[in-house]
mmCIF file of C-alpha atoms and ligand atoms in Angstrom:
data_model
loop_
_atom_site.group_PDB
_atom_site.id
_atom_site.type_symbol
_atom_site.label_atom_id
_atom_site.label_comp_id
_atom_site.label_asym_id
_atom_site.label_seq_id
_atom_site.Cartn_x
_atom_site.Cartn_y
_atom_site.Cartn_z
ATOM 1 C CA UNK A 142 -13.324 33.051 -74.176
ATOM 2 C CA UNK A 143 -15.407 30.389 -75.265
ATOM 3 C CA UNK A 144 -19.955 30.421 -75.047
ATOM 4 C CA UNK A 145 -20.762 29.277 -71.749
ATOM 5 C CA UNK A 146 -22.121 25.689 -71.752
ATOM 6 C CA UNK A 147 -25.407 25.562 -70.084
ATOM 7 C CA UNK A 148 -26.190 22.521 -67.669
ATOM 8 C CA UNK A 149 -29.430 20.385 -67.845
ATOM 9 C CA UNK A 150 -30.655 17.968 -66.526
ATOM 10 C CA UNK A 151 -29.797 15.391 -68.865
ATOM 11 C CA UNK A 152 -26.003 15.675 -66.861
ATOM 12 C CA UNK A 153 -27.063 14.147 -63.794
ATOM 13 C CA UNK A 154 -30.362 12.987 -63.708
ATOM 14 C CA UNK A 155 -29.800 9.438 -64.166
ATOM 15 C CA UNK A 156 -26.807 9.254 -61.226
ATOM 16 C CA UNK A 157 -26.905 8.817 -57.852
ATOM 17 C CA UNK A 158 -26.580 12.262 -56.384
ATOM 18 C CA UNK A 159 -28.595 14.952 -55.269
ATOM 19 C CA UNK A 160 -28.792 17.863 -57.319
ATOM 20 C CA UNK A 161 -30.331 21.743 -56.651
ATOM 21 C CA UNK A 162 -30.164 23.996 -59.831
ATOM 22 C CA UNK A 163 -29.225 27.722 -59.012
ATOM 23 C CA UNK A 164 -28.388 27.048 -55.307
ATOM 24 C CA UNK A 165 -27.520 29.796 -53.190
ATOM 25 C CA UNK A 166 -24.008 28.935 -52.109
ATOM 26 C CA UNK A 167 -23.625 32.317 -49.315
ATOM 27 C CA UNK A 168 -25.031 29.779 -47.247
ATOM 28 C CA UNK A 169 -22.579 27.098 -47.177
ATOM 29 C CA UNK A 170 -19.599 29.027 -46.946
ATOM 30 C CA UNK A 171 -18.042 31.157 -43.804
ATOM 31 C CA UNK A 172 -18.917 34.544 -45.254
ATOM 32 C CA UNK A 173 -22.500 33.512 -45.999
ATOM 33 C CA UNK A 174 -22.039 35.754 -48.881
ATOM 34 C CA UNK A 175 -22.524 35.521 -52.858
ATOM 35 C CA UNK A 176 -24.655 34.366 -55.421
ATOM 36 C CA UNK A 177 -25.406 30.953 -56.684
ATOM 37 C CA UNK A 178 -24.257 28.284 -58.740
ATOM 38 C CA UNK A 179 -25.421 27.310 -61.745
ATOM 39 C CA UNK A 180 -26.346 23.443 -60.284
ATOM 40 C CA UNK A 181 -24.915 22.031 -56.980
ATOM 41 C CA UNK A 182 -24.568 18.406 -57.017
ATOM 42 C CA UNK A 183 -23.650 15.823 -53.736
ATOM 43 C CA UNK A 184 -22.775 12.390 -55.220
ATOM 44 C CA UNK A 185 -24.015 9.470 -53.028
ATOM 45 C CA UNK A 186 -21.298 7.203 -54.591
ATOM 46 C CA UNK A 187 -17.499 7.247 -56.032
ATOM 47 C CA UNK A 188 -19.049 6.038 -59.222
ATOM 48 C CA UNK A 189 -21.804 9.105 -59.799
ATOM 49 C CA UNK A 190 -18.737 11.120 -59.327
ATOM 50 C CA UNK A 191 -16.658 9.867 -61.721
ATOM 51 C CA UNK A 192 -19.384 9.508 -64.140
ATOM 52 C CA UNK A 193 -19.698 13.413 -64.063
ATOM 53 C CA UNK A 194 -16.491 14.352 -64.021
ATOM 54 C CA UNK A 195 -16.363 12.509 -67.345
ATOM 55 C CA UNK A 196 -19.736 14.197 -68.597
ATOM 56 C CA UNK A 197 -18.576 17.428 -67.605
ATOM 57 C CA UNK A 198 -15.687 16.975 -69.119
ATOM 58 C CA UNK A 199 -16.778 15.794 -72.679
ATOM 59 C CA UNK A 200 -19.299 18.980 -72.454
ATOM 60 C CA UNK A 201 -16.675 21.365 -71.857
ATOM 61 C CA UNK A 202 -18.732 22.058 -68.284
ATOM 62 C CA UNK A 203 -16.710 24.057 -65.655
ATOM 63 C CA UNK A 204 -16.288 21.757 -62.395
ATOM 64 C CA UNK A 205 -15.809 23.490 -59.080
ATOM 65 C CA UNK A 206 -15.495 21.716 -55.582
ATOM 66 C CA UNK A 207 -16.702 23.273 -52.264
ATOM 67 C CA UNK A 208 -15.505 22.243 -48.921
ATOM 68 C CA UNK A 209 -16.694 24.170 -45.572
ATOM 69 C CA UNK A 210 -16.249 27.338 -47.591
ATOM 70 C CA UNK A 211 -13.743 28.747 -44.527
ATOM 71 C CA UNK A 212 -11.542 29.803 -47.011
ATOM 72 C CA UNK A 213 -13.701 31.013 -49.754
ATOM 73 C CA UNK A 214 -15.893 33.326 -51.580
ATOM 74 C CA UNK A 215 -18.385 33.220 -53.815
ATOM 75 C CA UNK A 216 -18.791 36.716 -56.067
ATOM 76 C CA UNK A 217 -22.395 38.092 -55.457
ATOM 77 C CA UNK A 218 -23.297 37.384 -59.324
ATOM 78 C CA UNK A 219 -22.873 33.552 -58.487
ATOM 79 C CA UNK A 220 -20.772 30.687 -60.810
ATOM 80 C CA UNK A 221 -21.731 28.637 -64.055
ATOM 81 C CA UNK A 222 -21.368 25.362 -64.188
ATOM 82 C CA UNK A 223 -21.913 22.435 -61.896
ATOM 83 C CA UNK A 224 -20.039 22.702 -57.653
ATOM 84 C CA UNK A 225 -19.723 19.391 -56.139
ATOM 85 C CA UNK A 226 -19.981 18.744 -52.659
ATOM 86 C CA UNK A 227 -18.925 15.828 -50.599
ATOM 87 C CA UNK A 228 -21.370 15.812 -47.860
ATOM 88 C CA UNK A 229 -22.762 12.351 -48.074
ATOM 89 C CA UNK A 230 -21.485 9.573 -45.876
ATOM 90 C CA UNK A 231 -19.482 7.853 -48.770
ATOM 91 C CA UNK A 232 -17.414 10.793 -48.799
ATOM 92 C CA UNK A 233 -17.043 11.063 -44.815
ATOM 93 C CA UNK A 234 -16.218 8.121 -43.560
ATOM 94 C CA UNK A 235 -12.903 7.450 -41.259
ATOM 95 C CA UNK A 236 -11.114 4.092 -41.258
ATOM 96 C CA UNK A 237 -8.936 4.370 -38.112
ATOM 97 C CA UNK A 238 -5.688 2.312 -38.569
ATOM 98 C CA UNK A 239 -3.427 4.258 -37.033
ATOM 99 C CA UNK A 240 -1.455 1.811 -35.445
ATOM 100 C CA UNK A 241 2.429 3.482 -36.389
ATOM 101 C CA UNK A 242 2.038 0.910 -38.963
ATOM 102 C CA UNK A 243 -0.664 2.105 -41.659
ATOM 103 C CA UNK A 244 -2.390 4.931 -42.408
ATOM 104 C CA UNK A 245 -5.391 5.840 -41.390
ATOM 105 C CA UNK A 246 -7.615 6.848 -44.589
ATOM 106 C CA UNK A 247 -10.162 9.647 -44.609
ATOM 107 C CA UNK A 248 -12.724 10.754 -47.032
ATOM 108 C CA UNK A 249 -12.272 14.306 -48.355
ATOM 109 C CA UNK A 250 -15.322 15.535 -47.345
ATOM 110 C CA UNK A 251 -15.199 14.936 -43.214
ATOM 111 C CA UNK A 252 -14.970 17.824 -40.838
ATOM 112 C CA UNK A 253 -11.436 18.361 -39.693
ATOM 113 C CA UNK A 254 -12.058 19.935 -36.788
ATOM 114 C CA UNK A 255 -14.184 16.492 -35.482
ATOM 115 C CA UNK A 256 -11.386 14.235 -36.400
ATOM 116 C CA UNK A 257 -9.119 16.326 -34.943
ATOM 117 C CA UNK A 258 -10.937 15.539 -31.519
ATOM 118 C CA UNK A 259 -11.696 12.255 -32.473
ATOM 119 C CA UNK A 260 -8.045 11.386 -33.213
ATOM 120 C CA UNK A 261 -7.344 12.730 -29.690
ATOM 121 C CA UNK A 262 -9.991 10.551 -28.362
ATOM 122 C CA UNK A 263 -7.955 7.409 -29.792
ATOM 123 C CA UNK A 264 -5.060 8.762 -28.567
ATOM 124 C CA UNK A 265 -3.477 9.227 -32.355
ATOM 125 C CA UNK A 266 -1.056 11.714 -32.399
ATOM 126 C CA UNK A 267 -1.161 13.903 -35.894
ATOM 127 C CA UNK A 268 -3.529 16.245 -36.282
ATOM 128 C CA UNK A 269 -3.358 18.154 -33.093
ATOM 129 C CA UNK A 270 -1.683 21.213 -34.703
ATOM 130 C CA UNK A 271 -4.552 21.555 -36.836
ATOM 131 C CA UNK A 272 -7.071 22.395 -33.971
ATOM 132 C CA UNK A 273 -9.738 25.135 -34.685
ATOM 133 C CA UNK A 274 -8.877 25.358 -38.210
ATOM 134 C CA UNK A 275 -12.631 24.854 -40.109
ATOM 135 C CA UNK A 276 -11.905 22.874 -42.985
ATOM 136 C CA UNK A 277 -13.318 19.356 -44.922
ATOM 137 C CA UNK A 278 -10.295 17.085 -44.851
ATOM 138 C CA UNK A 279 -9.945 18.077 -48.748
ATOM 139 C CA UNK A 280 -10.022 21.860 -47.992
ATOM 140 C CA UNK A 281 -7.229 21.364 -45.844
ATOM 141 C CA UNK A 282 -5.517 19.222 -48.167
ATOM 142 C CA UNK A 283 -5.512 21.814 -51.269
ATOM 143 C CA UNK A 284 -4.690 24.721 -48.820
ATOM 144 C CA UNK A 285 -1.972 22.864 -47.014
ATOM 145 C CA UNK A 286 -4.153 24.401 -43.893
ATOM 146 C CA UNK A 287 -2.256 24.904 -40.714
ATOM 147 C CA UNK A 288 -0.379 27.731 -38.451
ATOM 148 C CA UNK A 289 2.063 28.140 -36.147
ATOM 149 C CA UNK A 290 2.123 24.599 -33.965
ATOM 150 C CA UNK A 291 2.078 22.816 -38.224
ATOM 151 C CA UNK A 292 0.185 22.391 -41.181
ATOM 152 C CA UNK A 293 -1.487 19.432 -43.012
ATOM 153 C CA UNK A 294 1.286 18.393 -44.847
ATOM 154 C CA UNK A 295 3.430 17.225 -41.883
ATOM 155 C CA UNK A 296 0.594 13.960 -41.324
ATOM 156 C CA UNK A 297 -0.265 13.614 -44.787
ATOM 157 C CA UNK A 298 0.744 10.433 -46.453
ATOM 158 C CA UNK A 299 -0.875 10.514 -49.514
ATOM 159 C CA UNK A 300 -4.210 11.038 -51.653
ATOM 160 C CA UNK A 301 -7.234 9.558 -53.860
ATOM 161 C CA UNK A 302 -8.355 12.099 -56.639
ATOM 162 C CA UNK A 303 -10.258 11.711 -59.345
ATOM 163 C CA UNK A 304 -8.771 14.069 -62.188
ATOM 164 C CA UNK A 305 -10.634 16.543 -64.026
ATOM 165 C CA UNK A 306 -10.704 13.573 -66.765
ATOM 166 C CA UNK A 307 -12.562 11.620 -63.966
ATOM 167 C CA UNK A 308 -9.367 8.889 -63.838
ATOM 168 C CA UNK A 309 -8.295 7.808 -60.569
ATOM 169 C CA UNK A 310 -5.316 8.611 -59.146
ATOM 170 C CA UNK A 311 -3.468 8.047 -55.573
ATOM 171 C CA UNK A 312 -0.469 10.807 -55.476
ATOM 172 C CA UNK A 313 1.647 10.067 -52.415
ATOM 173 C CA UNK A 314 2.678 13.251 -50.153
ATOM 174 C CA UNK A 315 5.812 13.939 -51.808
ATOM 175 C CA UNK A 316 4.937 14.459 -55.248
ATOM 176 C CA UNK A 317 2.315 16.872 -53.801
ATOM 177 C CA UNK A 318 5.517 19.190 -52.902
ATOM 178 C CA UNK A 319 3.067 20.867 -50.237
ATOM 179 C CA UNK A 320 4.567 24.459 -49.242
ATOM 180 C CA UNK A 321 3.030 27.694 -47.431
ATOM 181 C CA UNK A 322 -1.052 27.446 -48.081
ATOM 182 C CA UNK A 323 -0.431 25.006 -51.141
ATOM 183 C CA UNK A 324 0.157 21.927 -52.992
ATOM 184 C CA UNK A 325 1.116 21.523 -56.618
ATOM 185 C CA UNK A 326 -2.547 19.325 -56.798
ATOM 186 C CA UNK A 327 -3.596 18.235 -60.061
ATOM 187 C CA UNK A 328 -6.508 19.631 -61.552
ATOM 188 C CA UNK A 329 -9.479 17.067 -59.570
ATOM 189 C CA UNK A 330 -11.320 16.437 -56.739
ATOM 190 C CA UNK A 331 -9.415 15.214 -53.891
ATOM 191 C CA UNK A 332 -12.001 11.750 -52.671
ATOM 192 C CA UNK A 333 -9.532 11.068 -49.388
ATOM 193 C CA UNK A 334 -6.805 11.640 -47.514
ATOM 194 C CA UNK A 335 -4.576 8.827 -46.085
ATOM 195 C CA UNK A 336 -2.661 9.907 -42.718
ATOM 196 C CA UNK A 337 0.131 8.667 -40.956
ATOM 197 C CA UNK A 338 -1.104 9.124 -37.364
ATOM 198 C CA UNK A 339 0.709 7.093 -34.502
ATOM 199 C CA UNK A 340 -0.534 6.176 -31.040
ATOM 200 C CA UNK A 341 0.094 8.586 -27.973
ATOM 201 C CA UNK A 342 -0.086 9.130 -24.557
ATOM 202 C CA UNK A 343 -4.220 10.449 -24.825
ATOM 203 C CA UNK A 344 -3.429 13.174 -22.330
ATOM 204 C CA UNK A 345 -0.760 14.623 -24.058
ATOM 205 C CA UNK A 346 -2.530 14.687 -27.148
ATOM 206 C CA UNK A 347 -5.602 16.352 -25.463
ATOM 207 C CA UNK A 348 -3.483 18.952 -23.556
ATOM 208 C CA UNK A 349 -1.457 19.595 -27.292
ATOM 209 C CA UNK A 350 -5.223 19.991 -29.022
ATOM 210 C CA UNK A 351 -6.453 22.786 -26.298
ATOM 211 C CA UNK A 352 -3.091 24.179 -26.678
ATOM 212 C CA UNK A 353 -3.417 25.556 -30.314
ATOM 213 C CA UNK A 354 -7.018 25.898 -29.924
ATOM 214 C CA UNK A 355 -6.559 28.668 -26.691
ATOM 215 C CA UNK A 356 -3.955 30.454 -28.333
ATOM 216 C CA UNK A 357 -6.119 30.365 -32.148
ATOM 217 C CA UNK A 358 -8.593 31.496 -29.961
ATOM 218 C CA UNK A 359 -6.220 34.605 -28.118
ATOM 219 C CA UNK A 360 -5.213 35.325 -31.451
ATOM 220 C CA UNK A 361 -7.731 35.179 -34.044
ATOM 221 C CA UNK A 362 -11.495 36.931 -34.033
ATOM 222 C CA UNK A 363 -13.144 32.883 -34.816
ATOM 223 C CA UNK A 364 -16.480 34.544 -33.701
ATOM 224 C CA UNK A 365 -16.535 36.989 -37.247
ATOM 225 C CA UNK A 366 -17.777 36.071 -40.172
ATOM 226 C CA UNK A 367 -14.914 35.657 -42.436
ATOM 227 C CA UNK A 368 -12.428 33.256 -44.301
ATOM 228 C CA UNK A 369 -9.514 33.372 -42.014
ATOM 229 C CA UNK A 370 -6.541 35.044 -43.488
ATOM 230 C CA UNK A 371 -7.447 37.275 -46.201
ATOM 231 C CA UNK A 372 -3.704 37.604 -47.500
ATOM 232 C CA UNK A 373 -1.003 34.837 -47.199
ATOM 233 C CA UNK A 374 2.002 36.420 -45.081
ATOM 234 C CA UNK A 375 4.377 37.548 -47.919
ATOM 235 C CA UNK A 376 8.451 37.425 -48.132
ATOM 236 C CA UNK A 377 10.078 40.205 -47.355
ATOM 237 C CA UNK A 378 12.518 41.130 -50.529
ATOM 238 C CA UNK A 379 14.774 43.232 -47.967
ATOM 239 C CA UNK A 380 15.379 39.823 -45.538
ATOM 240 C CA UNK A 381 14.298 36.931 -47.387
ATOM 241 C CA UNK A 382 11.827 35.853 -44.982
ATOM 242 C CA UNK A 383 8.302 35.381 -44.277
ATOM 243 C CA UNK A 384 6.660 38.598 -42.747
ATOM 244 C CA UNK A 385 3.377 38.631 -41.295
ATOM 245 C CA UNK A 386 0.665 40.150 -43.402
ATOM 246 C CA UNK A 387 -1.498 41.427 -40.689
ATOM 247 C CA UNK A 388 1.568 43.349 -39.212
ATOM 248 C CA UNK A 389 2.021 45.203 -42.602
ATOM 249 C CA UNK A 390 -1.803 46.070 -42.644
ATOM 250 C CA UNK A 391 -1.687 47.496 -38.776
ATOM 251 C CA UNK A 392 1.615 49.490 -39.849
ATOM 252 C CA UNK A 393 -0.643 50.884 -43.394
ATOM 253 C CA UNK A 394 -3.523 51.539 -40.755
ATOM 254 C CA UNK A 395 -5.460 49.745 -42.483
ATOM 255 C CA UNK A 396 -7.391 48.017 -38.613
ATOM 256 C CA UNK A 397 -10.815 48.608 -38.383
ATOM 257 C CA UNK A 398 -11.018 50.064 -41.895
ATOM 258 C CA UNK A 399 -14.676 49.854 -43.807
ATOM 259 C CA UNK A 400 -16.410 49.625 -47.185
ATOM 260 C CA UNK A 401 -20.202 48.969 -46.991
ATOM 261 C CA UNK A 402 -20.237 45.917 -44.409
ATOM 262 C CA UNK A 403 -16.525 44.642 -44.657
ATOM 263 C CA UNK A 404 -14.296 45.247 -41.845
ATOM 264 C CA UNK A 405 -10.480 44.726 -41.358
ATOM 265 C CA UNK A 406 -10.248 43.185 -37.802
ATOM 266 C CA UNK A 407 -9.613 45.299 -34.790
ATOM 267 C CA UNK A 408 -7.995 42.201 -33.558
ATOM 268 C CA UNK A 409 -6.190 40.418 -36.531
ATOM 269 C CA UNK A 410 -5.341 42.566 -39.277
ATOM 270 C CA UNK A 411 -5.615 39.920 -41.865
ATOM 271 C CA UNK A 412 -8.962 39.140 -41.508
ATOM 272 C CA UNK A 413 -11.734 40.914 -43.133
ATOM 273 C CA UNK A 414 -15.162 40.342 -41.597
ATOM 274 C CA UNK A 415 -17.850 40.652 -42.664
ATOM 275 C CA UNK A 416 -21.268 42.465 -40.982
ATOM 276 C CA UNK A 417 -24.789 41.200 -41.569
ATOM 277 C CA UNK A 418 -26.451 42.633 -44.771
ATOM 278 C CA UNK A 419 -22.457 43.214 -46.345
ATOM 279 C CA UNK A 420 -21.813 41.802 -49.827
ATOM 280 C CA UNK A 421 -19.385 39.831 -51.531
ATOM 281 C CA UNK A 422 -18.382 42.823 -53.567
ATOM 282 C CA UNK A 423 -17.625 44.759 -50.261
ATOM 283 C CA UNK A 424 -15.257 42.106 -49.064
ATOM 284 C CA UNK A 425 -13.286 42.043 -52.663
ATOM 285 C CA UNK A 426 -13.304 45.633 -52.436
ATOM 286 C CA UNK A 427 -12.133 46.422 -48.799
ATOM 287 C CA UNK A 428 -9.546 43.277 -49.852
ATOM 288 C CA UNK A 429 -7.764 45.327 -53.110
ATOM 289 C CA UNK A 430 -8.133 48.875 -50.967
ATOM 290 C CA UNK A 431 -5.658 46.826 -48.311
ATOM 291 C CA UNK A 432 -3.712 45.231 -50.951
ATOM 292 C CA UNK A 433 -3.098 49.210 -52.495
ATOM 293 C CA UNK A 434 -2.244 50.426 -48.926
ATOM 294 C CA UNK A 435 -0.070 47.787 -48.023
ATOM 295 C CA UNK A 436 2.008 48.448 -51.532
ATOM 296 C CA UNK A 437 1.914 52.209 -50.956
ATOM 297 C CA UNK A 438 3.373 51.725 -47.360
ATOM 298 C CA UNK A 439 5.712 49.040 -47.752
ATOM 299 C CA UNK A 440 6.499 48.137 -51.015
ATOM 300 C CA UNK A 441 5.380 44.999 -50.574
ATOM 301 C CA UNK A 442 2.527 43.308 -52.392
ATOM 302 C CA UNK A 443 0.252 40.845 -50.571
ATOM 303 C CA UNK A 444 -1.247 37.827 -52.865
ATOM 304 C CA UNK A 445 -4.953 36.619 -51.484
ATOM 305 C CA UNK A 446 -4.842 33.602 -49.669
ATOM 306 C CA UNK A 447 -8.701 33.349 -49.717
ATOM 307 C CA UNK A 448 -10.202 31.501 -52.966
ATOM 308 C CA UNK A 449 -12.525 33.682 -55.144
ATOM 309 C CA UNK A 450 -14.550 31.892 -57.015
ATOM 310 C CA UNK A 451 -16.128 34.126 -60.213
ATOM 311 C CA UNK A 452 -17.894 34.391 -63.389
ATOM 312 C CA UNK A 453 -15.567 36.312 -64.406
ATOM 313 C CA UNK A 454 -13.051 33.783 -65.048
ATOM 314 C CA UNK A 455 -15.200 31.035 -66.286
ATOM 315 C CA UNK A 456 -13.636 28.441 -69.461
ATOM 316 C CA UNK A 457 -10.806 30.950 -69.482
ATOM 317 C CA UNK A 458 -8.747 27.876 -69.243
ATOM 318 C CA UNK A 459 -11.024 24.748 -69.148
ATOM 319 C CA UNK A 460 -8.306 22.297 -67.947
ATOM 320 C CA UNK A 461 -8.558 23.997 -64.603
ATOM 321 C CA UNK A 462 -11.688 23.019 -62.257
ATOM 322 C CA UNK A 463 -12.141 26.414 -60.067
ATOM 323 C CA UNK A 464 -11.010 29.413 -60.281
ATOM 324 C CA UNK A 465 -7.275 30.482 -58.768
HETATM 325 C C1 LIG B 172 -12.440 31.524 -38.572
HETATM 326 C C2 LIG B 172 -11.465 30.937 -39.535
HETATM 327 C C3 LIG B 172 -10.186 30.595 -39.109
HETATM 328 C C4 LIG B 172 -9.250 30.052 -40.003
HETATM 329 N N1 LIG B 172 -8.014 29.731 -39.562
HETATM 330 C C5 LIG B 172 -7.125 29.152 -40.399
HETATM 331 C C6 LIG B 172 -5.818 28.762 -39.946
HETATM 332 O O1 LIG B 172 -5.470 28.917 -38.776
HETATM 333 N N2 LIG B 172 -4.967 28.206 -40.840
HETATM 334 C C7 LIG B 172 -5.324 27.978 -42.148
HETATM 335 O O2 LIG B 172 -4.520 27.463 -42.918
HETATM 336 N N3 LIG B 172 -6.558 28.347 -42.592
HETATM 337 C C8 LIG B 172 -7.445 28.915 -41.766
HETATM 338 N N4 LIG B 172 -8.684 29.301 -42.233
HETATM 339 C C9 LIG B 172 -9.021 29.048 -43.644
HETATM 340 C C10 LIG B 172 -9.637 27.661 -43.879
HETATM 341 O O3 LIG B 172 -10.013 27.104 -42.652
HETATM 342 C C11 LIG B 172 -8.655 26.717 -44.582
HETATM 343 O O4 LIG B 172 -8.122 27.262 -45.768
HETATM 344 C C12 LIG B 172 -9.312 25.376 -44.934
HETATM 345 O O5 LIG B 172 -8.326 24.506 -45.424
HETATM 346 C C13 LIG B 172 -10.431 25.515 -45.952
HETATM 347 O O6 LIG B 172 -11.039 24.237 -46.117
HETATM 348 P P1 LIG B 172 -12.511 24.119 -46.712
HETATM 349 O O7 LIG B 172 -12.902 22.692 -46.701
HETATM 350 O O8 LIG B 172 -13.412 25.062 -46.023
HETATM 351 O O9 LIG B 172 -12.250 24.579 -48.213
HETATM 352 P P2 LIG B 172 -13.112 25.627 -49.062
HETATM 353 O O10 LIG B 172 -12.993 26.963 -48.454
HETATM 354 O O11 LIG B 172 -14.473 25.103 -49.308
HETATM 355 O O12 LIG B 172 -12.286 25.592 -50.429
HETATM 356 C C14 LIG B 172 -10.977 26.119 -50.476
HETATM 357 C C15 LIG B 172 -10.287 25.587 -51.732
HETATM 358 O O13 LIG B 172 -10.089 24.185 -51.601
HETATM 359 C C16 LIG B 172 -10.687 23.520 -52.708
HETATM 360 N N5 LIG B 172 -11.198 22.231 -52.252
HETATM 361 C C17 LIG B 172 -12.097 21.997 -51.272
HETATM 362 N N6 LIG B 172 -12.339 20.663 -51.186
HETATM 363 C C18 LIG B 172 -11.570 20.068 -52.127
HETATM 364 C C19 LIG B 172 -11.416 18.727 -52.559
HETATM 365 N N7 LIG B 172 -12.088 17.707 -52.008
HETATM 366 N N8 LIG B 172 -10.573 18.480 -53.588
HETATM 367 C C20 LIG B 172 -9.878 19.490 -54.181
HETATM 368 N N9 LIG B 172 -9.999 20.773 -53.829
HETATM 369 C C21 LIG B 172 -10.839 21.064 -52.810
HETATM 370 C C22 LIG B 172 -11.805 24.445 -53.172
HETATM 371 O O14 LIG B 172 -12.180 24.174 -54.511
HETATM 372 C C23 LIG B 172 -11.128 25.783 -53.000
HETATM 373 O O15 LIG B 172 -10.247 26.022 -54.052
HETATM 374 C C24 LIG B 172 -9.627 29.828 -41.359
HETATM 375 C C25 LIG B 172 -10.926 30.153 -41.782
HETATM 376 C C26 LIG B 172 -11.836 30.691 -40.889
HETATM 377 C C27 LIG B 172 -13.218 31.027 -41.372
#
């Protein structure tokens, strides 16, 4: 592993975006656990963006990209390098063209869960099946977020990115070849997301939204802090089909389980919450104890669904801009 590159000023300080060196990033993410990053930096503008990616790519600088942080966490010793955010308007902004006969284009950084009731509002049909999911339109795009009633892929019609290189690209859906919680993205920032959505009956639409948001609700603790499913739902070598990972964690008795303040849900065995004044490190811990029980029990091993992001890993492979 290669000497970590240290960031300075001299990276962003001329650009238009606004930068906070060794930012606590518990804060911004469900879990409102871990450490900091290195620098966080929210580009005003497409071009600051780009500029960095380039800078931080010809100084061999690790690039990470946070969303809403609902499906991530930060280690407690924090991240080198530089996290980008896309929370200025440039990066939210919604051009509504769903009209069945173009796509309605989205920047990566908007709140899902607001254009999910916005798109209702219009009576665009779409994105209902992606109600009460917490997610930045990007988030969902890279985790192919979704459940039961449908996932982001099904709407998608294609992407903006700007590689790790800092090039522009626009990938259309099916070269994406979105499955279960992924996409074969290129290493990048996703900018937007284009969507086919088509006009509805409003009604419908609204009565679909509260649909998968009651029975999210029914079924999920949303009140914990945590980072949804810990575990993506793994295929069962004996029948060839998706099982569900919370089921295997009930049958290890692994509900309701502790280290320090993580908790396996009462309610949802797949999430692992986690109580005021609990650490990153208890979460990653309580996560490998389940992933040992489960294997012990079943046979089966569970692969994390939730993103870790560590320093653990840092420039092990620098073409890759976060950490697997
Ligand atoms: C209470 C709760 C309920 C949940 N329920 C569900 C559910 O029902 N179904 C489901 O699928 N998920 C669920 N999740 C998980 C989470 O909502 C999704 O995975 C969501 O897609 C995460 O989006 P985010 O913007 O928060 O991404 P983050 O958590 O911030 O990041 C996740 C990954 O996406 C990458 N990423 C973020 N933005 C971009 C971008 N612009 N370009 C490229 N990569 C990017 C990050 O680098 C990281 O690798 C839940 C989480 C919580 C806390």
């Amino acid at each position: 592993m290669s000497a970590l590159v240290t960031v300075t000023e001299n990276l962003w300080s001329d650009l238009d975006v606004e930068a906070i060196a060794d930012a606590p990033l518990g804060p911004l993410t469900w879990y409102g656990a871990g450490g900091h990053a290195e620098v966080l930096i929210a580009p005003r503008t497409i071009e600051a963006l780009r500029t960095l990616m380039q800078r931080c790519r010809s100084n061999d600088i690790q690039v990470r990209v946070l969303g809403s942080g609902a499906n991530l966490l930060v280690t407690d010793e924090g991240v080198g390098g530089v996290v980008v955010r896309l929370n200025h308007p440039a990066f939210q902004k919604a051009d509504w063209l769903g009209d069945g006969t173009s796509t309605t284009r989205i920047g990566a950084g908007a709140d899902l869960m607001k254009l999910v009731q916005e798109s209702a509002r219009r009576g665009l049909g779409g994105l209902s099946q992606l109600a009460g999911i917490p997610a930045t339109v990007g988030g969902a795009v890279r985790m192919n977020a979704g459940g039961s009633f449908g996932d982001t892929a099904q709407s998608v019609h294609s992407i903006e990115m700007l590689t790790i290189d800092g090039e522009d690209r626009t990938i259309p859906a099916a070269e994406l070849d979105f499955g279960y919680r992924q996409c074969a993205l290129p290493v990048g920032i996703v900018v937007a997301a284009h969507f086919d959505l088509v006009p509805g009956n409003p009604e419908e639409i609204r009565k679909h939204v509260k649909e998968v948001f009651d029975y999210k609700k029914s079924t999920q603790p949303m009140a914990d802090r945590s980072a949804g499913c810990m575990f993506k739902n793994p295929i069962d070598p004996a029948t060839g089909r998706r099982e569900s990972a919370g089921r295997l964690i009930d049958l290890a008795g692994m509900k309701g389980q502790s280290i320090g303040g993580a908790f396996v849900s009462e309610r949802h065995g797949n999430f692992v919450g986690l109580r005021e004044g609990g650490t990153a490190n208890d979460i990653l811990a309580l996560a490998f104890a389940v992933q040992q029980r489960v294997l012990d029990h079943s046979g089966i091993r569970l692969d994390r669904e939730v993103v870790v992001w560590s320093k653990r890993c840092e420039n092990a492979d620098k073409r890759r801009s976060e950490v697997p």
